[in-house]
Coordinates of C-alpha atoms in Angstrom, one line a residue:
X1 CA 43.9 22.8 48.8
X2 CA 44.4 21.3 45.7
X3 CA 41.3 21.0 43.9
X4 CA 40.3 16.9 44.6
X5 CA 37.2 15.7 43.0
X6 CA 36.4 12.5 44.1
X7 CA 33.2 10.2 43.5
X8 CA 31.1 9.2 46.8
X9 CA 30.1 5.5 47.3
X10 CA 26.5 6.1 47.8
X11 CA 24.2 8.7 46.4
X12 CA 23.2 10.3 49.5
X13 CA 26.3 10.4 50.9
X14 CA 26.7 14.2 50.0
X15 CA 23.6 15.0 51.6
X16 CA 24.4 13.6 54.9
X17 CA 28.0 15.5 54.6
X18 CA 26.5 18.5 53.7
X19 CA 26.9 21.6 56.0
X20 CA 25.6 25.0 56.1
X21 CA 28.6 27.1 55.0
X22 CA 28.9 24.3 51.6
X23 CA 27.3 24.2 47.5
X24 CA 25.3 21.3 46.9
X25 CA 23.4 20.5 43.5
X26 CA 21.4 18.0 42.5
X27 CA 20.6 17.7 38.9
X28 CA 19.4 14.5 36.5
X29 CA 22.7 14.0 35.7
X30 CA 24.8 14.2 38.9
X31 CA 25.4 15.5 42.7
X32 CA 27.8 18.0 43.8
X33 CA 28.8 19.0 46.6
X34 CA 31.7 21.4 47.2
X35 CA 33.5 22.0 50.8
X36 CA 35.7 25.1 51.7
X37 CA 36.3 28.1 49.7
X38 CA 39.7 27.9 47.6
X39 CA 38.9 31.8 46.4
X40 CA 36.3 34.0 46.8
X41 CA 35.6 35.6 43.3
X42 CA 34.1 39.0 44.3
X43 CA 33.6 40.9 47.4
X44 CA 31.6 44.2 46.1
X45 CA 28.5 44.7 45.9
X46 CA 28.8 46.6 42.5
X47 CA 30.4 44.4 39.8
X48 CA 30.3 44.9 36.6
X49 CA 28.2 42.0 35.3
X50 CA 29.8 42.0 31.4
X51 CA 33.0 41.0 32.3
X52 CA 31.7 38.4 34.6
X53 CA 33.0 35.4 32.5
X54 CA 35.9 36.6 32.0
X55 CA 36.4 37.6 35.4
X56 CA 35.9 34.0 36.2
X57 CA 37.8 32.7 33.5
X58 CA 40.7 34.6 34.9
X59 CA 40.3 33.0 38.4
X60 CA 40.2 29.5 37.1
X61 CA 43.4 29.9 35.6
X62 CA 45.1 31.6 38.5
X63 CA 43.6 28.6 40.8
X64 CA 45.2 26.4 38.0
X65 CA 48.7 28.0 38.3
X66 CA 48.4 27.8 42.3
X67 CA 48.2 24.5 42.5
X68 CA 44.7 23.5 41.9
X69 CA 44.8 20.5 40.0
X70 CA 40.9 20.3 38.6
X71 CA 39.1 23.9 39.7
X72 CA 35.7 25.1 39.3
X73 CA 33.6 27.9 40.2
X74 CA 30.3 27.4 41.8
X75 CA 27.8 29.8 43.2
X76 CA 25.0 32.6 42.3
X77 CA 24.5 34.8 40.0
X78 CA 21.5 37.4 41.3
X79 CA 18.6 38.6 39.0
X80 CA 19.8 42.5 39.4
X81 CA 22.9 43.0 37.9
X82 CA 23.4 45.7 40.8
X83 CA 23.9 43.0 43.1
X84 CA 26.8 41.2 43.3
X85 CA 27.3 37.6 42.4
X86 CA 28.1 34.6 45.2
X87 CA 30.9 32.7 42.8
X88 CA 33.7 30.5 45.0
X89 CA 36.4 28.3 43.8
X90 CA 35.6 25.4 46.5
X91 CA 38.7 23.5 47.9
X92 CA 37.1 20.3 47.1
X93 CA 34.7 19.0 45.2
X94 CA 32.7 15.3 45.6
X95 CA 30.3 14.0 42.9
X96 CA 27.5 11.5 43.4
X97 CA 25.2 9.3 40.6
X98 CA 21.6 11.4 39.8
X99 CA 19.2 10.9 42.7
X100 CA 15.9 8.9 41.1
X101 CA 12.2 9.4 42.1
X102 CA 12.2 5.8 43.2
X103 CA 15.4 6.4 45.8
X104 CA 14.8 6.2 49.2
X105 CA 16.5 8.6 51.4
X106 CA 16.6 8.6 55.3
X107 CA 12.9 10.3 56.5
X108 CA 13.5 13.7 58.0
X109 CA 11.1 15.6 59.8
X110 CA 11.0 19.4 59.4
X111 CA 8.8 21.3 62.4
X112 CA 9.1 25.2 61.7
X113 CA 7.3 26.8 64.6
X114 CA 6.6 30.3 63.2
X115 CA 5.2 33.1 64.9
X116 CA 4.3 35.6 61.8
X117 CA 4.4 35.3 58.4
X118 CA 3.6 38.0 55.8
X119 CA 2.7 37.9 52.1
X120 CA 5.0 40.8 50.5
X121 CA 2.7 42.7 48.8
X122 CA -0.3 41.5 50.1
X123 CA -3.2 40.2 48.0
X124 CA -5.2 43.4 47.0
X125 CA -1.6 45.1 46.6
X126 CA -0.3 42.2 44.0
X127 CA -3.8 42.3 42.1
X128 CA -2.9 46.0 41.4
X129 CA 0.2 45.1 40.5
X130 CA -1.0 42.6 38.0
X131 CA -3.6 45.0 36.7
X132 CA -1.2 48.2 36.3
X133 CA 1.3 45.9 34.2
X134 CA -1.6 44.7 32.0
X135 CA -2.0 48.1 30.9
X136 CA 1.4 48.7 29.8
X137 CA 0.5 45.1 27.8
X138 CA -2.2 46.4 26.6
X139 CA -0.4 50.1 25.4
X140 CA 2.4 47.6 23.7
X141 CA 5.3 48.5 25.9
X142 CA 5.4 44.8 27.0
X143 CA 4.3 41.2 25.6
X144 CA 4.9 39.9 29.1
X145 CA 6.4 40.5 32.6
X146 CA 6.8 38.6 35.6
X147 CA 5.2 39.4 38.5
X148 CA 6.8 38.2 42.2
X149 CA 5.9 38.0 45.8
X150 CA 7.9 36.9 48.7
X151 CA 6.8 35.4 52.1
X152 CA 8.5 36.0 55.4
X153 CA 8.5 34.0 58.1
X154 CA 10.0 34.7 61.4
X155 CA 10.3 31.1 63.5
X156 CA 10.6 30.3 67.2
X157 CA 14.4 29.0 66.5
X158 CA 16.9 28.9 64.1
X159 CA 16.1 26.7 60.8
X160 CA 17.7 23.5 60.0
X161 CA 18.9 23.7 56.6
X162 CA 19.9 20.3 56.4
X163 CA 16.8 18.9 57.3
X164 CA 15.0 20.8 54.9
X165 CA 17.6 20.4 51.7
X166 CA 16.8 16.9 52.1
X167 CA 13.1 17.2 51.7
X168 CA 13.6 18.8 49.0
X169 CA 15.4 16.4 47.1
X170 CA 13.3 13.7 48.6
X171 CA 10.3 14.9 47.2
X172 CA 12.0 16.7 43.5
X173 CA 14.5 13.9 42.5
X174 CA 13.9 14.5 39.0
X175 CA 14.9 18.5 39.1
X176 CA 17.4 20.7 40.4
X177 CA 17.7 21.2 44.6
X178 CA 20.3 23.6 45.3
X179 CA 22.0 24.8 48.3
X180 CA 24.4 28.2 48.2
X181 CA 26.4 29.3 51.0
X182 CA 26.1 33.4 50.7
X183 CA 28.4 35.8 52.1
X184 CA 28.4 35.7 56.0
X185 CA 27.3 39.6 57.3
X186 CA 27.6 41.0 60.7
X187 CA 25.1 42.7 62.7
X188 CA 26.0 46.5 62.9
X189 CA 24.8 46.9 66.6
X190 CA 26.4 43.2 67.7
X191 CA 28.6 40.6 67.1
X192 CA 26.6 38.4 65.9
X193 CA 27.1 36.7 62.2
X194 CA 24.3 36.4 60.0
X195 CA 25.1 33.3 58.4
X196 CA 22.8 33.3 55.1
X197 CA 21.5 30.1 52.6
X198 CA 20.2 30.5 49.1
X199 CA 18.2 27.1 48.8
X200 CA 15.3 25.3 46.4
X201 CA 14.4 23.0 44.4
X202 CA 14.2 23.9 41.0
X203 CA 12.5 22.2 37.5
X204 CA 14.2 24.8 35.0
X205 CA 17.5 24.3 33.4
X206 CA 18.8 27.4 32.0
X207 CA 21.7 26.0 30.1
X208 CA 24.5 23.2 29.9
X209 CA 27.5 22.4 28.2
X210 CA 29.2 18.9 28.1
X211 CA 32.2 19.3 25.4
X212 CA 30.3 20.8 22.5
X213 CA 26.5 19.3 23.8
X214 CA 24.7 22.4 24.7
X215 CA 21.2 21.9 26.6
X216 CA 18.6 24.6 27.7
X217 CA 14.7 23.7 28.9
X218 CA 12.7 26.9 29.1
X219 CA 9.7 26.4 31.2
X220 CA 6.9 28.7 31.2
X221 CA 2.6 28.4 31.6
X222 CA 2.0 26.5 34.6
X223 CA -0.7 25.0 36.5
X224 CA -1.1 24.0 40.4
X225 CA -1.3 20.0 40.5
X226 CA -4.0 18.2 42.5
X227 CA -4.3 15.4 44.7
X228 CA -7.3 14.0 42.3
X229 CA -5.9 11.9 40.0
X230 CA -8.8 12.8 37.6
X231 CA -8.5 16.4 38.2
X232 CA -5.0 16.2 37.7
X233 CA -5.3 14.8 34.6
X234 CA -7.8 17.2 33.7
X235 CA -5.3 20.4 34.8
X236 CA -2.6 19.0 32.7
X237 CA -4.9 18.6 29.4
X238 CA -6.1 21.8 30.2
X239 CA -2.7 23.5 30.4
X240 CA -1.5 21.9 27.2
X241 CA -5.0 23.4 25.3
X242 CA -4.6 27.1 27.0
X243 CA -3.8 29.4 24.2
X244 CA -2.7 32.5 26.7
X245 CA -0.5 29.3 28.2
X246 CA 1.1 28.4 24.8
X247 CA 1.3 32.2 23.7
X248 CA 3.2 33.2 27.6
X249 CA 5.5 30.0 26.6
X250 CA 5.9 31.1 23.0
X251 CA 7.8 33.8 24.1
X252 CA 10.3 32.2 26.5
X253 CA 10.6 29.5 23.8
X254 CA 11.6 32.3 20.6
X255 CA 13.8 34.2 23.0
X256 CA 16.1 31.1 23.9
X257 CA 16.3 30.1 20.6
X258 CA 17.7 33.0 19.3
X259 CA 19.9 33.6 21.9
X260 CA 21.7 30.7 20.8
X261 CA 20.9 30.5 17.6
X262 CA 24.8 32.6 17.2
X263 CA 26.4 30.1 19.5
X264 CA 24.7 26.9 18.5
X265 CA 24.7 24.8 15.1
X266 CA 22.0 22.3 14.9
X267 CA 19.8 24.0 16.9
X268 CA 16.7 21.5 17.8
X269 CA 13.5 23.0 18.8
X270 CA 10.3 21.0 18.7
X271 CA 7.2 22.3 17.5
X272 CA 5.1 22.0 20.7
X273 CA 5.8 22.3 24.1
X274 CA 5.3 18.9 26.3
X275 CA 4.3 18.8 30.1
X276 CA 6.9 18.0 33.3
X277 CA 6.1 17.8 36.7
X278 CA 7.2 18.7 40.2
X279 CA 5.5 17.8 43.2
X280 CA 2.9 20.9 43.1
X281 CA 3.3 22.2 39.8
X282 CA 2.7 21.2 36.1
X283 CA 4.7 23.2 33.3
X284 CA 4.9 23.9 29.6
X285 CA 8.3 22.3 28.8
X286 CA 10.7 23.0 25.3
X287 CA 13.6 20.6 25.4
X288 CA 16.6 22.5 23.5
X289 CA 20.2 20.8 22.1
X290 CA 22.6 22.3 19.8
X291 CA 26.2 21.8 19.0
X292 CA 28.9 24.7 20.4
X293 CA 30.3 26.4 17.1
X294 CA 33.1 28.4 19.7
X295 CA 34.5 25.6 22.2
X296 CA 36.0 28.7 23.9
X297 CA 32.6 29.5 24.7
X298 CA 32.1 28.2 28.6
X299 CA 28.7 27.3 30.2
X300 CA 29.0 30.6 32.2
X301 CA 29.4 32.7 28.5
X302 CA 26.2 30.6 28.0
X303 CA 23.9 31.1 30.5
X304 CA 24.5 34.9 30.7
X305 CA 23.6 35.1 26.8
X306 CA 20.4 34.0 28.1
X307 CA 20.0 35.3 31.8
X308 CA 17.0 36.6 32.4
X309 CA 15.2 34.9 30.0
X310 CA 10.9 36.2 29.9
X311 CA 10.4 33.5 31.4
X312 CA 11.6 35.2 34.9
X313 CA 11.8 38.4 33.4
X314 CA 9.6 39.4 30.7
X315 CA 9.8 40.6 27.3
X316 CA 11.4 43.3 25.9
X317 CA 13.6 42.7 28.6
X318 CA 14.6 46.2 29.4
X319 CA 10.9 47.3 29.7
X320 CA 10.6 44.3 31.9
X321 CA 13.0 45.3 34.3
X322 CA 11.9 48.2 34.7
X323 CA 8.4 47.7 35.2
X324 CA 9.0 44.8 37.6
X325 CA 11.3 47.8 40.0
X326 CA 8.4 50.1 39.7
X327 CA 5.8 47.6 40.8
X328 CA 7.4 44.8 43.1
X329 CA 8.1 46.3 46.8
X330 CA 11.2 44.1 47.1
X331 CA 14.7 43.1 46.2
X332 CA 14.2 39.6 44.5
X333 CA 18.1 39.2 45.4
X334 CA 18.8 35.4 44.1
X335 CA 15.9 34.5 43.3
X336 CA 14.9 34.5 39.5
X337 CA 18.9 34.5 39.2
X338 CA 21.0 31.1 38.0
X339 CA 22.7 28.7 40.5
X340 CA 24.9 26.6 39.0
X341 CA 29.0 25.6 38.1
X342 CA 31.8 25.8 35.5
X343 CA 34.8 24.2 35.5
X344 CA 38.3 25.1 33.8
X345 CA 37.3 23.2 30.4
X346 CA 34.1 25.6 30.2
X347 CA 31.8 22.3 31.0
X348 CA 29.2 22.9 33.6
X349 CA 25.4 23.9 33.9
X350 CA 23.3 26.7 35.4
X351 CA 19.7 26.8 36.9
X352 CA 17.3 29.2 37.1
X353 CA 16.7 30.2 40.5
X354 CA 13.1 29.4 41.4
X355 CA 11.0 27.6 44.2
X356 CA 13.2 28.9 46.8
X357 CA 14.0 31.0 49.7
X358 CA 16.7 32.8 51.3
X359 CA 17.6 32.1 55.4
X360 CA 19.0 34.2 57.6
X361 CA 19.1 32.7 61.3
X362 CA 15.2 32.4 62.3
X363 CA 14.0 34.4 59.3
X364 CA 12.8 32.7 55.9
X365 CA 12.2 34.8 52.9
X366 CA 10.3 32.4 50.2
X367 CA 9.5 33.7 46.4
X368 CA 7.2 32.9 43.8
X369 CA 6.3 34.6 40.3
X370 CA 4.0 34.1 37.5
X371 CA 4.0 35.3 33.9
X372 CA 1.6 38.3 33.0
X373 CA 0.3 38.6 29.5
X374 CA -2.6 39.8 27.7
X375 CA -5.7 37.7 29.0
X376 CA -4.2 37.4 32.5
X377 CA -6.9 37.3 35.9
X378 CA -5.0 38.9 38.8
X379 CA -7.1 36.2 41.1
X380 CA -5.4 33.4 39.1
X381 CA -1.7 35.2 39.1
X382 CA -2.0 35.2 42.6
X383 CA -3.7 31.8 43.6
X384 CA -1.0 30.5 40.4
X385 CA 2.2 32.2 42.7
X386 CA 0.6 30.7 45.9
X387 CA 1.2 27.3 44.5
X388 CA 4.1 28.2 43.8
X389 CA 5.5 28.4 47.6
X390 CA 3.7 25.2 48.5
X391 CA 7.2 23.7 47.1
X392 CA 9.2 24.9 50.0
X393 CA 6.3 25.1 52.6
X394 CA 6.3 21.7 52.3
X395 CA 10.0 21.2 52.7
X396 CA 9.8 23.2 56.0
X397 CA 7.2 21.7 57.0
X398 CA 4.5 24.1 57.0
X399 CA 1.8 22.4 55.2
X400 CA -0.9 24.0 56.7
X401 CA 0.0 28.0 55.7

C-alpha cells in the first residue's frame, strides 16, 4: 500500500488487467489505470461540494504522511451537487503511452441480448420538454439549457464491462474512455451486492493542468456523422456555417473563458471554433491554454471553477438547473458530471462525463443531451440526442436499436 506508479510495457496492457471494481482512463496523452482502494474519500450522500478540493487536498496529504509515496485521487464528481462524489485514493497506479486511431487492439465481441429497453421520457414527452424550455428562452430566463434522456436496458445476463471498455477505446482512440468503479450497494430485501460501473467514451476535456500548462476544450453544436463520405462532408460544412450552432457554442466558449480568465495569464482563445470527431458525432471544438498565476491552484480547484459548464448545463446556470429538475424525469447521477484525477502536486485532468452509461448487474442506463437555444426543432433535439447513444450501443453491441 504504498502508492507504486509504474509504466506498462505495452499500451493495452491496462486494458487486459483491467477489472470491474478498478479506474481506467484513457486520454491523448496517457493510460491509467488504478487497482485497490488506498482511501475512500466520502461515504455520504450529502457533501458539501465547496470544500471538495480541500477535502481532497487534505486526504492527499494524510495518504502522504501514511506512507504513500506518490498518491492521487481518482474518481467522479456527479452533475447534482446533492449527490455525492466517487473520489478514491487507489493503492496503485499503472500508466501506459496514448492509445492511437491506428493501434490495433485484440477484436472483442460484445452480444447484449436485451429483453426491453425504454426511452426515459419518451419521444412526445422530450418534445414537450424541448418546447416548454424554449419558452422560458424566449421570456429571457435562459440563453440555453440542456436537455437529457436516458435509455434502459434490462439484458438476459449480466454485462461484461470489459468487453465493452475495450470497444470503446477501440473505436475512440483519440478521446477520453473512462471506467469508474462506484460504491458497491446491497439489496434491501437480499444479500445480493449491486456492484455498479460508470463507463464512456468521451470527446470533451473539461480541464488540465501539467505544472503551470492549463488546457480546457469546450465542445458544444454537434451533428450526427454519416457513413457517406459526401454527406459527411456536407454535415460537417454545414455545422461549421450554422449560426444557432456557432451562437449555442458561443456561449460555452465565453463562459470557460471567463472562468479562467482569474486563474489563467495568457489566456488563448481562437476566434472560431474548428470541428473534431468521434465515431458518430461531429462537434464545434475551442482549444483553450493558459498559464496558472496560483501554482497552489490544483486541477480539481480547476475543473470545479468550471463544472457545469452550458455546455452540459446551460446558461445562467442557476436557471438552468432548475429548469433541467422541473423538466427531466430523472436523476442524471454521473453523467454530465467530470471523471478524472489529481495527484499531490495539483497535476491531473478532468472530463466531462458524456457518451456513457451507468451498469448495475443486467441493467444498462445510457444518457444523451443536446443544447436548447432560440431556433431549436424538438424533432432535431431528439433525433440530435439519439445519435448521441449510438456511441455506447455500438460498444454493447446493439447496433440495430
Amino acid at each position: 500500500m504504498n502508492g507504486v506508479i509504474t509504466m506498462a510495457e505495452e499500451k493495452d496492457q491496462l486494458l487486459n488487467d483491467y477489472e470491474e471494481e478498478d479506474f481506467y482512463l484513457s486520454s491523448p496523452r496517457r493510460t491509467m489505470l488504478a487497482k485497490g482502494v488506498f482511501k475512500e474519500l466520502f461515504h455520504e450522500r450529502n457533501v458539501d461540494h465547496s470544500n471538495l478540493s480541500d477535502h481532497v487536498k487534505k486526504a492527499l496529504e494524510d495518504a502522504k504522511e501514511e506512507g504513500m509515496l506518490k498518491p492521487v485521487a481518482v474518481g467522479a464528481i456527479p452533475f447534482d451537487p446533492k449527490n455525492a462524489p466517487q473520489l478514491i485514493i487507489p493503492e496503485k497506479i499503472l500508466f501506459a503511452e496514448p492509445l492511437q486511431e491506428n493501434d490495433k487492439l485484440q477484436d472483442c465481441k460484445v452480444s447484449v441480448r436485451t429483453y426491453e429497453c425504454q426511452f426515459i421520457p419518451e419521444r412526445e414527452e422530450y418534445m414537450e420538454g424541448v418546447n416548454k424550455g424554449l419558452t422560458y428562452i424566449k421570456d429571457g430566463e435562459l440563453e440555453k439549457f440542456v436537455l437529457a434522456k436516458a435509455l434502459r436496458c434490462q439484458t438476459m445476463e449480466p454485462i461484461d464491462n470489459k468487453q465493452i471498455l475495450r470497444n470503446l477505446v477501440q473505436h475512440n482512440a483519440g478521446g477520453y474512455t473512462f471506467a469508474v468503479n462506484l460504491l458497491n450497494r446491497q439489496s434491501v430485501d437480499s444479500d445480493q451486492i449491486h456492484k455498479r460501473t460508470f463507463i464512456g467514451a468521451s470527446p470533451e476535456l473539461l480541464v488540465s493542468r501539467s505544472g503551470t500548462t492549463v488546457l480546457a476544450n469546450p465542445l458544444a453544436g454537434s451533428r450526427p456523422r454519416s457513413e457517406d463520405p459526401v454527406e459527411d462532408k456536407r454535415r460537417a460544412e454545414e455545422l461549421l456555417a450554422s449560426e444557432k450552432d456557432l451562437h449555442e457554442h458561443a456561449v460555452v466558449v465565453e463562459a470557460v473563458a471567463e472562468g479562467l480568465k482569474g486563474l489563467c495569464k495568457n489566456l488563448m482563445v481562437p476566434d472560431k471554433p474548428s470541428l473534431v470527431k468521434t465515431e458518430t458525432m461531429w462537434h464545434l471544438s475551442t482549444e483553450m491554454k493558459g498559464e496558472l498565476v496560483d501554482s497552489q491552484l490544483t486541477s480539481l480547484d480547476l475543473a470545479l471553477a468550471l463544472h457545469p459548464t452550458p455546455a452540459v448545463c446551460g446558461f445562467p446556470t442557476k436557471r438552468a438547473y432548475e429548469v433541467i429538475n422541473e423538466i427531466e424525469p430523472f436523476d442524471r447521477n454521473y453523467f454530465t458530471g467530470i471523471v478524472g484525477w489529481c495527484d499531490e502536486s495539483g497535476d491531473g485532468e478532468w472530463i466531462v462525463a458524456i457518451r456513457c452509461a451507468e451498469i448495475e448487474n443486467s441493467t444498462v442506463s445510457l444518457y444523451a443531451g443536446a443544447g436548447i437555444v432560440e431556433g431549436s426543432k424538438p424533432e432535431e433535439e431528439w433525433n440530435e440526442t439519439s445519435a448521441k447513444l449510438r456511441t455506447m450501443l455500438n460498444a454493447m453491441g446493439l447496433n440495430d436499436l
